[in-house]
Each structure stands twice: as structure tokens, then as C-alpha cells.
PDB file of C-alpha atoms in Angstrom:
ATOM      1  CA  LYS A   1     -57.385  17.680  20.670  1.00 36.00           C
ATOM      2  CA  THR A   2     -58.620  21.180  22.788  1.00 37.00           C
ATOM      3  CA  PHE A   3     -55.060  21.215  24.376  1.00 37.00           C
ATOM      4  CA  ARG A   4     -53.137  21.375  21.172  1.00 36.00           C
ATOM      5  CA  THR A   5     -55.056  24.313  19.910  1.00 38.00           C
ATOM      6  CA  VAL A   6     -52.834  26.595  22.136  1.00 45.00           C
ATOM      7  CA  GLN A   7     -48.691  27.019  21.937  1.00 46.00           C
ATOM      8  CA  VAL A   8     -47.818  25.899  25.461  1.00 46.00           C
ATOM      9  CA  GLN A   9     -44.549  26.126  26.388  1.00 48.00           C
ATOM     10  CA  ILE A  10     -43.350  26.062  30.145  1.00 48.00           C
ATOM     11  CA  LEU A  11     -40.972  28.484  32.003  1.00 49.00           C
ATOM     12  CA  TYR A  12     -39.616  28.122  35.643  1.00 46.00           C
ATOM     13  CA  VAL A  13     -39.080  30.845  37.762  1.00 43.00           C
ATOM     14  CA  ILE A  14     -38.011  29.799  41.241  1.00 41.00           C
ATOM     15  CA  ASP A  15     -35.804  31.003  43.957  1.00 44.00           C
ATOM     16  CA  LYS A  16     -36.179  28.032  46.848  1.00 39.00           C
ATOM     17  CA  MET A  17     -37.085  30.354  49.710  1.00 44.00           C
ATOM     18  CA  SER A  18     -38.573  33.131  47.923  1.00 44.00           C
ATOM     19  CA  GLY A  19     -39.729  32.578  44.557  1.00 41.00           C
ATOM     20  CA  LYS A  20     -37.635  35.395  43.326  1.00 43.00           C
ATOM     21  CA  LEU A  21     -37.228  35.014  39.536  1.00 43.00           C
ATOM     22  CA  ILE A  22     -33.865  32.616  38.629  1.00 44.00           C
ATOM     23  CA  ALA A  23     -34.345  30.712  35.814  1.00 44.00           C
ATOM     24  CA  TYR A  24     -36.195  29.921  33.296  1.00 39.00           C
ATOM     25  CA  ARG A  25     -36.456  27.176  30.047  1.00 40.00           C
ATOM     26  CA  SER A  26     -38.103  26.673  26.360  1.00 34.00           C
ATOM     27  CA  PHE A  27     -39.190  24.248  25.003  1.00 31.00           C
ATOM     28  CA  CYS A  28     -35.860  22.069  24.869  1.00 29.00           C
ATOM     29  CA  GLY A  29     -32.331  23.327  26.243  1.00 27.00           C
ATOM     30  CA  ALA A  30     -31.912  25.542  29.257  1.00 25.00           C
ATOM     31  CA  ARG A  31     -31.526  29.074  29.770  1.00 28.00           C
ATOM     32  CA  VAL A  32     -30.396  30.424  33.342  1.00 26.00           C
ATOM     33  CA  LEU A  33     -30.479  33.995  34.471  1.00 29.00           C
ATOM     34  CA  PHE A  34     -30.520  36.093  37.411  1.00 26.00           C
ATOM     35  CA  ALA A  35     -32.747  38.586  38.025  1.00 29.00           C
ATOM     36  CA  GLN A  36     -31.289  40.070  41.566  1.00 30.00           C
ATOM     37  CA  PRO A  37     -28.219  40.479  43.229  1.00 27.00           C
ATOM     38  CA  ARG A  38     -26.201  37.524  43.044  1.00 24.00           C
ATOM     39  CA  ARG A  39     -26.217  36.063  46.535  1.00 25.00           C
ATOM     40  CA  GLN A  40     -25.823  33.037  48.414  1.00 25.00           C
ATOM     41  CA  LEU A  41     -28.783  30.638  48.287  1.00 23.00           C
ATOM     42  CA  GLY A  42     -27.470  27.409  48.902  1.00 23.00           C
ATOM     43  CA  ARG A  43     -29.069  25.169  46.451  1.00 24.00           C
ATOM     44  CA  THR A  44     -31.912  26.703  43.819  1.00 26.00           C
ATOM     45  CA  PHE A  45     -34.242  25.383  41.521  1.00 30.00           C
ATOM     46  CA  CYS A  46     -33.897  26.438  37.718  1.00 30.00           C
ATOM     47  CA  SER A  47     -34.108  24.582  34.242  1.00 34.00           C
ATOM     48  CA  SER A  48     -32.020  22.229  33.431  1.00 28.00           C
ATOM     49  CA  GLY A  49     -31.899  19.130  30.580  1.00 29.00           C
ATOM     50  CA  CYS A  50     -34.843  18.370  28.223  1.00 30.00           C
ATOM     51  CA  SER A  51     -37.154  16.148  29.281  1.00 32.00           C
ATOM     52  CA  LYS A  52     -40.719  15.761  27.794  1.00 33.00           C
ATOM     53  CA  ASN A  53     -43.451  15.527  30.930  1.00 33.00           C
ATOM     54  CA  GLY A  54     -40.775  14.678  33.218  1.00 35.00           C
ATOM     55  CA  VAL A  55     -37.379  15.474  34.759  1.00 33.00           C
ATOM     56  CA  LYS A  56     -34.490  13.589  36.301  1.00 33.00           C
ATOM     57  CA  ASN A  57     -33.795  15.655  39.164  1.00 32.00           C
ATOM     58  CA  GLY A  58     -35.814  18.015  41.386  1.00 35.00           C
ATOM     59  CA  ASP A  59     -38.972  18.989  42.920  1.00 41.00           C
ATOM     60  CA  VAL A  60     -41.133  18.428  39.815  1.00 42.00           C
ATOM     61  CA  ARG A  61     -42.330  14.918  39.831  1.00 47.00           C
ATOM     62  CA  ASN A  62     -42.640  13.083  36.472  1.00 45.00           C
ATOM     63  CA  ASP A  63     -46.024  11.540  36.506  1.00 54.00           C
ATOM     64  CA  ALA A  64     -49.156  11.607  34.883  1.00 53.00           C
ATOM     65  CA  SER A  65     -50.522  14.555  35.946  1.00 53.00           C
ATOM     66  CA  ARG A  66     -47.885  16.762  33.945  1.00 52.00           C
ATOM     67  CA  SER A  67     -48.918  14.435  30.479  1.00 50.00           C
ATOM     68  CA  LEU A  68     -50.340  17.581  28.798  1.00 46.00           C
ATOM     69  CA  PRO A  69     -49.884  17.658  24.710  1.00 45.00           C
ATOM     70  CA  ASP A  70     -46.953  19.571  23.628  1.00 43.00           C
ATOM     71  CA  VAL A  71     -45.964  20.638  27.165  1.00 41.00           C
ATOM     72  CA  ILE A  72     -42.530  20.040  28.386  1.00 36.00           C
ATOM     73  CA  TRP A  73     -42.035  20.054  32.412  1.00 37.00           C
ATOM     74  CA  GLY A  74     -38.470  20.651  33.397  1.00 34.00           C
ATOM     75  CA  LEU A  75     -36.883  21.798  36.856  1.00 31.00           C
ATOM     76  CA  ALA A  76     -33.654  20.319  38.431  1.00 28.00           C
ATOM     77  CA  TYR A  77     -31.519  21.929  41.198  1.00 25.00           C
ATOM     78  CA  HIS A  78     -28.183  23.703  40.234  1.00 28.00           C
ATOM     79  CA  GLU A  79     -26.047  25.905  42.282  1.00 29.00           C
ATOM     80  CA  PRO A  80     -25.303  29.810  41.288  1.00 32.00           C
ATOM     81  CA  SER A  81     -22.267  30.719  39.696  1.00 37.00           C
ATOM     82  CA  ALA A  82     -20.956  33.781  38.355  1.00 36.00           C
ATOM     83  CA  GLU A  83     -20.943  31.547  34.709  1.00 42.00           C
ATOM     84  CA  THR A  84     -25.173  31.470  35.163  1.00 36.00           C
ATOM     85  CA  ASN A  85     -24.852  35.146  36.696  1.00 36.00           C
ATOM     86  CA  ARG A  86     -23.695  36.603  33.316  1.00 38.00           C
ATOM     87  CA  MET A  87     -26.435  34.997  31.276  1.00 40.00           C
ATOM     88  CA  HIS A  88     -28.830  37.673  32.256  1.00 39.00           C
ATOM     89  CA  GLY A  89     -29.200  39.152  29.107  1.00 44.00           C
ATOM     90  CA  ASP A  90     -29.759  35.664  27.047  1.00 48.00           C
ATOM     91  CA  LEU A  91     -33.398  35.831  27.702  1.00 52.00           C
ATOM     92  CA  LEU A  92     -35.903  34.438  24.597  1.00 60.00           C
ATOM     93  CA  GLU A  93     -37.342  37.891  23.370  1.00 66.00           C
ATOM     94  CA  GLN A  94     -40.811  36.249  23.555  1.00 64.00           C
ATOM     95  CA  TYR A  95     -40.246  36.012  27.135  1.00 69.00           C
ATOM     96  CA  ARG A  96     -39.361  39.368  27.211  1.00 80.00           C
ATOM     97  CA  SER A  97     -42.032  40.854  25.382  1.00 88.00           C
ATOM     98  CA  LEU A  98     -45.326  39.340  27.550  1.00 94.00           C
ATOM     99  CA  ASP A  99     -48.839  41.119  26.826  1.00 97.00           C
ATOM    100  CA  ALA A 100     -49.478  40.519  30.786  1.00 97.00           C
ATOM    101  CA  ILE A 101     -48.523  38.066  33.723  1.00 96.00           C
ATOM    102  CA  VAL A 102     -51.143  35.992  35.139  1.00 97.00           C
ATOM    103  CA  VAL A 103     -50.813  35.336  38.763  1.00 97.00           C
ATOM    104  CA  LEU A 104     -53.282  32.949  40.844  1.00 98.00           C
ATOM    105  CA  ALA A 105     -54.305  33.831  44.489  1.00 96.00           C
ATOM    106  CA  GLY A 106     -54.180  31.510  47.140  1.00 92.00           C
ATOM    107  CA  GLY A 107     -55.853  32.233  50.118  1.00 92.00           C
ATOM    108  CA  GLN A 108     -55.410  35.002  53.102  1.00 94.00           C
ATOM    109  CA  THR A 109     -54.160  34.680  56.215  1.00 93.00           C
ATOM    110  CA  GLY A 110     -55.702  37.936  57.561  1.00 94.00           C
ATOM    111  CA  PRO A 111     -57.340  41.229  55.989  1.00 92.00           C
ATOM    112  CA  GLU A 112     -53.905  42.412  55.312  1.00 89.00           C
ATOM    113  CA  SER A 113     -51.664  39.479  54.972  1.00 94.00           C
ATOM    114  CA  ILE A 114     -51.062  36.287  52.670  1.00 96.00           C
ATOM    115  CA  PRO A 115     -49.710  32.972  52.891  1.00 93.00           C
ATOM    116  CA  VAL A 116     -46.131  32.114  52.224  1.00 93.00           C
ATOM    117  CA  TRP A 117     -46.873  30.403  48.728  1.00 93.00           C
ATOM    118  CA  VAL A 118     -48.937  33.449  47.912  1.00 95.00           C
ATOM    119  CA  GLU A 119     -45.514  35.681  48.381  1.00 94.00           C
ATOM    120  CA  ARG A 120     -43.698  33.184  46.365  1.00 93.00           C
ATOM    121  CA  ARG A 121     -46.059  33.759  43.216  1.00 93.00           C
ATOM    122  CA  LEU A 122     -46.220  36.976  43.839  1.00 95.00           C
ATOM    123  CA  ASP A 123     -42.562  37.996  43.840  1.00 93.00           C
ATOM    124  CA  THR A 124     -42.155  35.509  40.742  1.00 89.00           C
ATOM    125  CA  ALA A 125     -44.700  37.587  39.219  1.00 92.00           C
ATOM    126  CA  LEU A 126     -43.189  41.326  39.864  1.00 92.00           C
ATOM    127  CA  SER A 127     -39.497  39.502  38.741  1.00 88.00           C
ATOM    128  CA  LEU A 128     -40.924  38.486  35.336  1.00 89.00           C
ATOM    129  CA  GLN A 129     -41.961  41.688  34.692  1.00 92.00           C
ATOM    130  CA  ARG A 130     -39.003  43.895  35.534  1.00 90.00           C
ATOM    131  CA  LEU A 131     -37.609  41.869  32.635  1.00 87.00           C
ATOM    132  CA  GLN A 132     -40.106  43.201  30.014  1.00 90.00           C
ATOM    133  CA  GLY A 133     -38.921  45.278  26.975  1.00 87.00           C
ATOM    134  CA  LYS A 134     -42.419  46.709  27.567  1.00 91.00           C
ATOM    135  CA  ALA A 135     -45.174  47.818  29.540  1.00 95.00           C
ATOM    136  CA  CYS A 136     -46.855  44.456  30.751  1.00 97.00           C
ATOM    137  CA  PRO A 137     -49.729  44.365  33.614  1.00 98.00           C
ATOM    138  CA  ILE A 138     -49.863  41.822  36.582  1.00 98.00           C
ATOM    139  CA  LEU A 139     -53.277  40.373  36.571  1.00 98.00           C
ATOM    140  CA  SER A 140     -53.851  39.317  39.962  1.00 98.00           C
ATOM    141  CA  LEU A 141     -56.700  36.621  40.109  1.00 98.00           C
ATOM    142  CA  GLY A 142     -59.441  35.808  42.659  1.00 97.00           C
ATOM    143  CA  GLY A 143     -62.581  36.943  44.740  1.00 96.00           C
ATOM    144  CA  GLY A 144     -62.245  34.330  47.465  1.00 92.00           C
ATOM    145  CA  THR A 145     -62.790  30.613  48.237  1.00 91.00           C
ATOM    146  CA  PRO A 146     -65.790  28.406  49.357  1.00 90.00           C
ATOM    147  CA  HIS A 147     -63.643  26.846  51.742  1.00 86.00           C
ATOM    148  CA  LYS A 148     -63.032  30.029  54.169  1.00 87.00           C
ATOM    149  CA  SER A 149     -65.449  32.734  55.111  1.00 91.00           C
ATOM    150  CA  PRO A 150     -63.963  36.071  53.665  1.00 93.00           C
ATOM    151  CA  TYR A 151     -62.089  38.657  55.517  1.00 94.00           C
ATOM    152  CA  LEU A 152     -63.298  42.262  55.716  1.00 96.00           C
ATOM    153  CA  ASP A 153     -61.882  45.689  56.047  1.00 95.00           C
ATOM    154  CA  THR A 154     -62.439  48.259  59.236  1.00 94.00           C
ATOM    155  CA  ALA A 155     -65.434  49.644  56.909  1.00 96.00           C
ATOM    156  CA  GLY A 156     -66.958  46.283  56.864  1.00 96.00           C
ATOM    157  CA  PHE A 157     -65.990  45.290  53.038  1.00 97.00           C
ATOM    158  CA  VAL A 158     -65.103  42.376  51.741  1.00 96.00           C
ATOM    159  CA  VAL A 159     -61.151  41.923  51.026  1.00 97.00           C
ATOM    160  CA  HIS A 160     -61.014  40.127  48.028  1.00 97.00           C
ATOM    161  CA  GLU A 161     -58.037  37.923  47.551  1.00 97.00           C
ATOM    162  CA  SER A 162     -56.546  40.051  44.581  1.00 97.00           C
ATOM    163  CA  THR A 163     -56.778  42.687  46.240  1.00 97.00           C
ATOM    164  CA  ALA A 164     -54.568  41.435  49.372  1.00 97.00           C
ATOM    165  CA  CYS A 165     -52.297  40.307  46.328  1.00 97.00           C
ATOM    166  CA  ALA A 166     -51.946  44.112  44.443  1.00 97.00           C
ATOM    167  CA  ARG A 167     -51.316  45.387  48.021  1.00 97.00           C
ATOM    168  CA  TYR A 168     -48.579  42.947  48.668  1.00 97.00           C
ATOM    169  CA  LEU A 169     -47.276  43.732  45.015  1.00 97.00           C
ATOM    170  CA  MET A 170     -47.492  47.545  45.563  1.00 97.00           C
ATOM    171  CA  GLN A 171     -45.714  46.883  49.207  1.00 96.00           C
ATOM    172  CA  GLN A 172     -42.515  45.028  46.795  1.00 95.00           C
ATOM    173  CA  GLY A 173     -42.473  48.969  44.767  1.00 95.00           C
ATOM    174  CA  ALA A 174     -44.865  47.961  42.025  1.00 96.00           C
ATOM    175  CA  ASP A 175     -46.656  50.576  40.163  1.00 97.00           C
ATOM    176  CA  SER A 176     -50.210  50.472  40.599  1.00 98.00           C
ATOM    177  CA  ALA A 177     -50.858  52.004  36.854  1.00 98.00           C
ATOM    178  CA  MET A 178     -49.800  48.215  35.949  1.00 98.00           C
ATOM    179  CA  LEU A 179     -51.338  45.775  38.624  1.00 98.00           C
ATOM    180  CA  LEU A 180     -54.753  44.422  36.981  1.00 98.00           C
ATOM    181  CA  LYS A 181     -56.988  42.257  39.559  1.00 98.00           C
ATOM    182  CA  GLU A 182     -60.339  40.146  39.085  1.00 98.00           C
ATOM    183  CA  VAL A 183     -62.779  39.450  42.060  1.00 97.00           C
ATOM    184  CA  SER A 184     -65.217  37.146  39.975  1.00 97.00           C
ATOM    185  CA  SER A 185     -63.792  33.695  40.515  1.00 97.00           C
ATOM    186  CA  TYR A 186     -63.749  31.695  43.466  1.00 96.00           C
ATOM    187  CA  ASP A 187     -61.658  28.452  42.291  1.00 95.00           C
ATOM    188  CA  THR A 188     -58.984  27.526  39.923  1.00 96.00           C
ATOM    189  CA  VAL A 189     -61.715  27.012  36.897  1.00 97.00           C
ATOM    190  CA  GLY A 190     -62.873  30.543  37.666  1.00 97.00           C
ATOM    191  CA  ASN A 191     -59.638  32.114  37.734  1.00 98.00           C
ATOM    192  CA  ALA A 192     -58.669  30.710  34.301  1.00 98.00           C
ATOM    193  CA  TYR A 193     -62.552  31.306  33.123  1.00 98.00           C
ATOM    194  CA  PHE A 194     -62.920  34.995  34.160  1.00 98.00           C
ATOM    195  CA  SER A 195     -59.135  35.830  33.518  1.00 98.00           C
ATOM    196  CA  LEU A 196     -60.311  34.618  29.673  1.00 98.00           C
ATOM    197  CA  THR A 197     -63.616  36.374  29.366  1.00 98.00           C
ATOM    198  CA  ILE A 198     -62.591  39.665  31.271  1.00 98.00           C
ATOM    199  CA  HIS A 199     -59.477  40.403  30.591  1.00 98.00           C
ATOM    200  CA  ALA A 200     -57.522  38.590  27.526  1.00 98.00           C
ATOM    201  CA  VAL A 201     -60.326  38.640  25.323  1.00 98.00           C
ATOM    202  CA  PRO A 202     -61.183  42.613  25.517  1.00 98.00           C
ATOM    203  CA  ALA A 203     -57.371  43.857  26.193  1.00 98.00           C
ATOM    204  CA  GLY A 204     -56.590  41.689  23.102  1.00 97.00           C
ATOM    205  CA  TRP A 205     -53.688  39.982  25.031  1.00 98.00           C
ATOM    206  CA  ARG A 206     -52.274  36.914  23.296  1.00 96.00           C
ATOM    207  CA  ARG A 207     -48.748  35.813  24.551  1.00 94.00           C
ATOM    208  CA  LEU A 208     -49.926  35.537  28.345  1.00 94.00           C
ATOM    209  CA  ALA A 209     -47.219  33.831  31.731  1.00 92.00           C
ATOM    210  CA  VAL A 210     -49.507  32.215  34.151  1.00 94.00           C
ATOM    211  CA  VAL A 211     -47.964  31.889  37.301  1.00 93.00           C
ATOM    212  CA  THR A 212     -48.824  29.556  40.750  1.00 93.00           C
ATOM    213  CA  SER A 213     -47.437  27.130  43.487  1.00 92.00           C
ATOM    214  CA  ASP A 214     -45.553  24.071  41.693  1.00 91.00           C
ATOM    215  CA  PHE A 215     -48.397  21.627  43.624  1.00 92.00           C
ATOM    216  CA  HIS A 216     -50.986  23.787  41.664  1.00 93.00           C
ATOM    217  CA  MET A 217     -49.640  23.778  38.254  1.00 93.00           C
ATOM    218  CA  PRO A 218     -50.956  20.889  36.347  1.00 92.00           C
ATOM    219  CA  ARG A 219     -54.411  21.162  37.093  1.00 93.00           C
ATOM    220  CA  THR A 220     -53.988  24.785  36.117  1.00 95.00           C
ATOM    221  CA  ALA A 221     -52.493  24.304  33.000  1.00 93.00           C
ATOM    222  CA  ALA A 222     -55.149  22.191  32.291  1.00 94.00           C
ATOM    223  CA  LEU A 223     -58.035  24.899  32.673  1.00 96.00           C
ATOM    224  CA  PHE A 224     -55.833  27.290  31.118  1.00 96.00           C
ATOM    225  CA  ALA A 225     -54.649  25.292  27.990  1.00 94.00           C
ATOM    226  CA  SER A 226     -58.413  23.964  27.239  1.00 94.00           C
ATOM    227  CA  MET A 227     -60.456  26.931  27.824  1.00 97.00           C
ATOM    228  CA  TYR A 228     -58.104  29.052  26.185  1.00 96.00           C
ATOM    229  CA  GLY A 229     -57.784  27.055  23.215  1.00 95.00           C
ATOM    230  CA  LEU A 230     -61.528  26.904  22.876  1.00 96.00           C
ATOM    231  CA  ALA A 231     -61.314  30.382  22.554  1.00 97.00           C
ATOM    232  CA  GLY A 232     -58.884  30.907  19.815  1.00 96.00           C
ATOM    233  CA  THR A 233     -60.387  28.739  17.844  1.00 95.00           C
ATOM    234  CA  GLU A 234     -63.841  29.591  18.470  1.00 96.00           C
ATOM    235  CA  LEU A 235     -63.342  33.444  18.326  1.00 97.00           C
ATOM    236  CA  TYR A 236     -60.224  33.826  16.142  1.00 96.00           C
ATOM    237  CA  GLY A 237     -60.197  30.855  13.906  1.00 95.00           C
ATOM    238  CA  ASP A 238     -56.705  30.553  15.261  1.00 89.00           C
ATOM    239  CA  PRO A 239     -55.568  27.676  16.997  1.00 74.00           C
ATOM    240  CA  HIS A 240     -52.470  29.532  18.149  1.00 81.00           C
ATOM    241  CA  ARG A 241     -53.742  32.794  19.179  1.00 94.00           C
ATOM    242  CA  PHE A 242     -52.924  32.404  22.912  1.00 95.00           C
ATOM    243  CA  GLN A 243     -49.369  31.514  23.160  1.00 92.00           C
ATOM    244  CA  LEU A 244     -49.094  30.362  27.308  1.00 92.00           C
ATOM    245  CA  LEU A 245     -45.891  30.407  29.389  1.00 88.00           C
ATOM    246  CA  PHE A 246     -46.750  28.620  32.699  1.00 87.00           C
ATOM    247  CA  VAL A 247     -44.602  29.524  35.850  1.00 85.00           C
ATOM    248  CA  ALA A 248     -44.405  27.599  38.683  1.00 88.00           C
ATOM    249  CA  ALA A 249     -43.104  28.775  42.165  1.00 88.00           C
ATOM    250  CA  SER A 250     -41.545  26.397  44.541  1.00 86.00           C
ATOM    251  CA  ASP A 251     -43.283  24.154  47.201  1.00 88.00           C
ATOM    252  CA  GLU A 252     -40.364  23.400  49.282  1.00 85.00           C
ATOM    253  CA  GLY A 253     -40.696  24.108  52.502  1.00 87.00           C
ATOM    254  CA  ILE A 254     -44.670  25.761  52.311  1.00 87.00           C
ATOM    255  CA  PHE A 255     -46.061  22.816  53.973  1.00 87.00           C
ATOM    256  CA  GLU A 256     -45.716  19.469  56.394  1.00 88.00           C
ATOM    257  CA  PRO A 257     -44.606  16.898  53.604  1.00 90.00           C
ATOM    258  CA  ASP A 258     -48.281  15.121  54.808  1.00 89.00           C
ATOM    259  CA  VAL A 259     -50.377  18.012  53.772  1.00 88.00           C
ATOM    260  CA  LEU A 260     -48.484  18.867  50.507  1.00 91.00           C
ATOM    261  CA  LYS A 261     -49.455  15.264  49.412  1.00 91.00           C
ATOM    262  CA  ILE A 262     -52.548  15.429  50.393  1.00 90.00           C
ATOM    263  CA  ARG A 263     -52.955  18.698  48.267  1.00 90.00           C
ATOM    264  CA  ARG A 264     -50.969  17.280  45.516  1.00 92.00           C
ATOM    265  CA  ASP A 265     -53.279  14.666  45.476  1.00 91.00           C
ATOM    266  CA  LYS A 266     -56.859  16.808  45.716  1.00 90.00           C
ATOM    267  CA  GLU A 267     -55.302  18.733  42.943  1.00 92.00           C
ATOM    268  CA  ASP A 268     -54.803  15.684  41.153  1.00 93.00           C
ATOM    269  CA  ALA A 269     -58.041  14.012  41.055  1.00 93.00           C
ATOM    270  CA  SER A 270     -59.872  17.609  40.234  1.00 93.00           C
ATOM    271  CA  ARG A 271     -57.627  18.138  36.781  1.00 95.00           C
ATOM    272  CA  VAL A 272     -58.629  14.437  36.480  1.00 95.00           C
ATOM    273  CA  ALA A 273     -62.412  15.175  36.798  1.00 95.00           C
ATOM    274  CA  TRP A 274     -61.852  18.735  34.556  1.00 96.00           C
ATOM    275  CA  LEU A 275     -60.411  16.765  31.757  1.00 95.00           C
ATOM    276  CA  ARG A 276     -63.350  14.083  31.829  1.00 95.00           C
ATOM    277  CA  THR A 277     -65.433  16.761  31.449  1.00 96.00           C
ATOM    278  CA  ALA A 278     -63.830  19.693  29.215  1.00 95.00           C
ATOM    279  CA  GLU A 279     -64.028  16.462  26.344  1.00 94.00           C
ATOM    280  CA  GLY A 280     -67.576  17.533  26.061  1.00 95.00           C
ATOM    281  CA  PHE A 281     -66.889  20.867  25.226  1.00 96.00           C
ATOM    282  CA  THR A 282     -67.000  22.197  21.832  1.00 95.00           C
ATOM    283  CA  SER A 283     -67.587  25.990  22.008  1.00 96.00           C
ATOM    284  CA  LEU A 284     -68.148  28.113  24.178  1.00 97.00           C
ATOM    285  CA  ARG A 285     -71.732  28.131  25.025  1.00 98.00           C
ATOM    286  CA  ASP A 286     -70.644  24.703  26.438  1.00 98.00           C
ATOM    287  CA  LEU A 287     -68.300  25.905  28.775  1.00 98.00           C
ATOM    288  CA  HIS A 288     -70.663  28.734  30.160  1.00 98.00           C
ATOM    289  CA  THR A 289     -73.966  26.649  30.185  1.00 98.00           C
ATOM    290  CA  TRP A 290     -71.470  23.989  32.053  1.00 97.00           C
ATOM    291  CA  LEU A 291     -69.980  26.762  34.726  1.00 97.00           C
ATOM    292  CA  TYR A 292     -73.402  28.284  35.499  1.00 97.00           C
ATOM    293  CA  GLY A 293     -75.423  25.310  35.701  1.00 97.00           C
ATOM    294  CA  THR A 294     -73.425  22.685  37.735  1.00 96.00           C
ATOM    295  CA  HIS A 295     -70.648  24.437  39.113  1.00 95.00           C
ATOM    296  CA  LEU A 296     -70.388  24.889  43.077  1.00 93.00           C
ATOM    297  CA  CYS A 297     -69.307  28.298  43.175  1.00 95.00           C
ATOM    298  CA  TYR A 298     -71.322  30.014  39.711  1.00 96.00           C
ATOM    299  CA  SER A 299     -74.758  27.707  40.089  1.00 96.00           C
ATOM    300  CA  VAL A 300     -77.403  29.579  41.343  1.00 96.00           C
ATOM    301  CA  SER A 301     -78.776  25.850  41.881  1.00 96.00           C
ATOM    302  CA  ARG A 302     -76.087  24.925  44.378  1.00 94.00           C
ATOM    303  CA  GLN A 303     -75.998  28.662  46.085  1.00 93.00           C
ATOM    304  CA  HIS A 304     -76.866  26.765  48.955  1.00 93.00           C
ATOM    305  CA  GLU A 305     -73.644  24.818  49.254  1.00 92.00           C
ATOM    306  CA  PHE A 306     -71.522  27.533  48.879  1.00 88.00           C
ATOM    307  CA  GLY A 307     -69.729  27.022  52.450  1.00 81.00           C
ATOM    308  CA  ALA A 308     -70.317  24.441  53.473  1.00 83.00           C
ATOM    309  CA  GLN A 309     -67.021  22.731  55.144  1.00 78.00           C
ATOM    310  CA  THR A 310     -65.902  20.117  52.993  1.00 76.00           C
ATOM    311  CA  ILE A 311     -62.258  19.787  54.208  1.00 74.00           C
ATOM    312  CA  THR A 312     -62.545  18.037  58.010  1.00 77.00           C
ATOM    313  CA  ASP A 313     -58.341  18.315  58.109  1.00 78.00           C
ATOM    314  CA  PRO A 314     -57.514  21.655  59.486  1.00 78.00           C
ATOM    315  CA  LYS A 315     -53.956  21.434  58.050  1.00 74.00           C
ATOM    316  CA  LEU A 316     -55.358  20.921  54.688  1.00 73.00           C
ATOM    317  CA  LEU A 317     -57.896  23.903  55.231  1.00 70.00           C
ATOM    318  CA  ALA A 318     -54.928  26.228  55.926  1.00 73.00           C
ATOM    319  CA  SER A 319     -53.445  25.991  52.562  1.00 74.00           C
ATOM    320  CA  TYR A 320     -56.483  27.683  51.513  1.00 77.00           C
TER     321      TYR A 320
END
């Protein structure tokens, strides 16, 4: 019931290797565009066809993890062509008038570097920002992770994941005045909660694009749809207060196949656990009580567990 309080659409924006904006999709029927000079990309990812909670071909899997009410998942292979290149101006108006683009961080490889899957997410967000018809900030989410110690700068201060993301975006030409960050979250649950409470509500945002990797998207969509739906109903009395557009960057080539499968399975188990938990929430107070009373990353009663290593596979650990 909670999920139906948000107008949810899926927007896929994927270049096979770089993650730059290639195509998007609305509820039924595909639109294809190129947001960069046309070049030979081999096979690129883009939206095609219309399939609810599934896809005929392509990288997005047709499985139970993508079964959210009113959400359509669709991604297929499509060759770039002069015809699709001419459709650049055919982007639906709602996608040109976002209030904000929210991108989830996903680890660091050093105090000044981020992994390739995070670069893809950020490239996608920046490409989408450049298509907007109005000023639209990019909000990078993430303070760190309980799975790894933080990186420090030369002065000994913590380099938060969202700080590293903001640095990368500026290196790609982003205007710092149009970048925001959030440093309170240490997992995907916190990403959704703090993006809502620290930014979306006080800033008055209503239409947001949420960007992450495809392997991470089913759980991300479940969390954001639930929390934003709860807030829309309780704070505004409007079940359609927030419109969330979910944007997935390609997983291709980022992990070895066995690692990607393990990570997807782990994300799906967490998604299922969240859906069970969220069934008991009827108010933001319920959500707040649960988050700060029981969650490892935010509960004082569990703070001694923070940093305790629970991932033994070094390849899997590298994906955080």
C-alpha cells in the first residue's frame, strides 16, 4: 500500500561502458536520444519495448526483485543510429524539469578516487543534468560504509564518499554551485532517509531522478518509494507529492560474473528484509524509531558492531 503513494517511473540512461546518458523510457513506449556527439559504441544499452516488471532482452533481469507496484522495468540492446540521434529533442518535458538528481555513492578506491561503477552513476547524473530546462542540482549521497575504514586527507580529516563524488563531478566540468552532498548515511537505507529528511522536504523538491547501478536498483527503488511515499502522505496529505524517476547505470564489465551474482543476491535479500520491515510502518515516527533503535549504522545500542567485518570474500568486499 505504501508504494502506491508515489508516482514512480523508470528512466534508464546507460552507455555500455561509460554510463553516459543514452536513452530513457516512460511507462509505455520507448524514447531514445543521444546526449553526446554520436560515436561508435558497439552495442549500447537503451530502453525498448514495454514490459511491466520485466524485459524481453538486455541487462535488466525479469525477476521478483523488480516487482514493485506501478513500476515498469525495461532495458534492451539497441544499436546507435542517425535516426535515434535525431530524436535528441524528444525528451518528455517531465524529464527536462527535474527538481533534483540524486545519485548514490558506492565506495572509494582512495582518498581522491572512486570505482568505475560510481563514475558511471555520476556520468549519468551529469548528462541528465545538462538536459534540464531549468537549474537542477545533483545531490551525492553517502558518508561512508561500515564495511571499510574511511580514507583521510593530508590534514587527517575524513573524505566522505559524497565529497569524493562531488570532486569527480567538478573534474568533469560540473558547476560547484549546482552540487550538493549528504554525509550522514552509511548504507542504502540511510541514503533514502537522509536524502528525504535533510534535502527533499526542506528544499521543497517534488520530482527527483534517483541514480544508481542496475545491480543496486531493485533495493534502492523499494527503499525510496516506501520512505518518500510515507512522507508524502503524512506531511502533505498528497499520495502523489513525490515523483521518483529511477535511473540505472549498466553493470557490464564492472565485476567478475560470480561477484556480480553474489552482490545481486545480497542486495535482493536485503530488499526482501526491508519490505517485511516496512509493512509495519504507518508514520515517519515509526520509521525514525526503527532506524535509530535497531539499525547497525545508526543505533547507539549497536554502535559497537560498526566496522566489524562480516564480508569474508575479498572480491565481494571490493564492491563496497
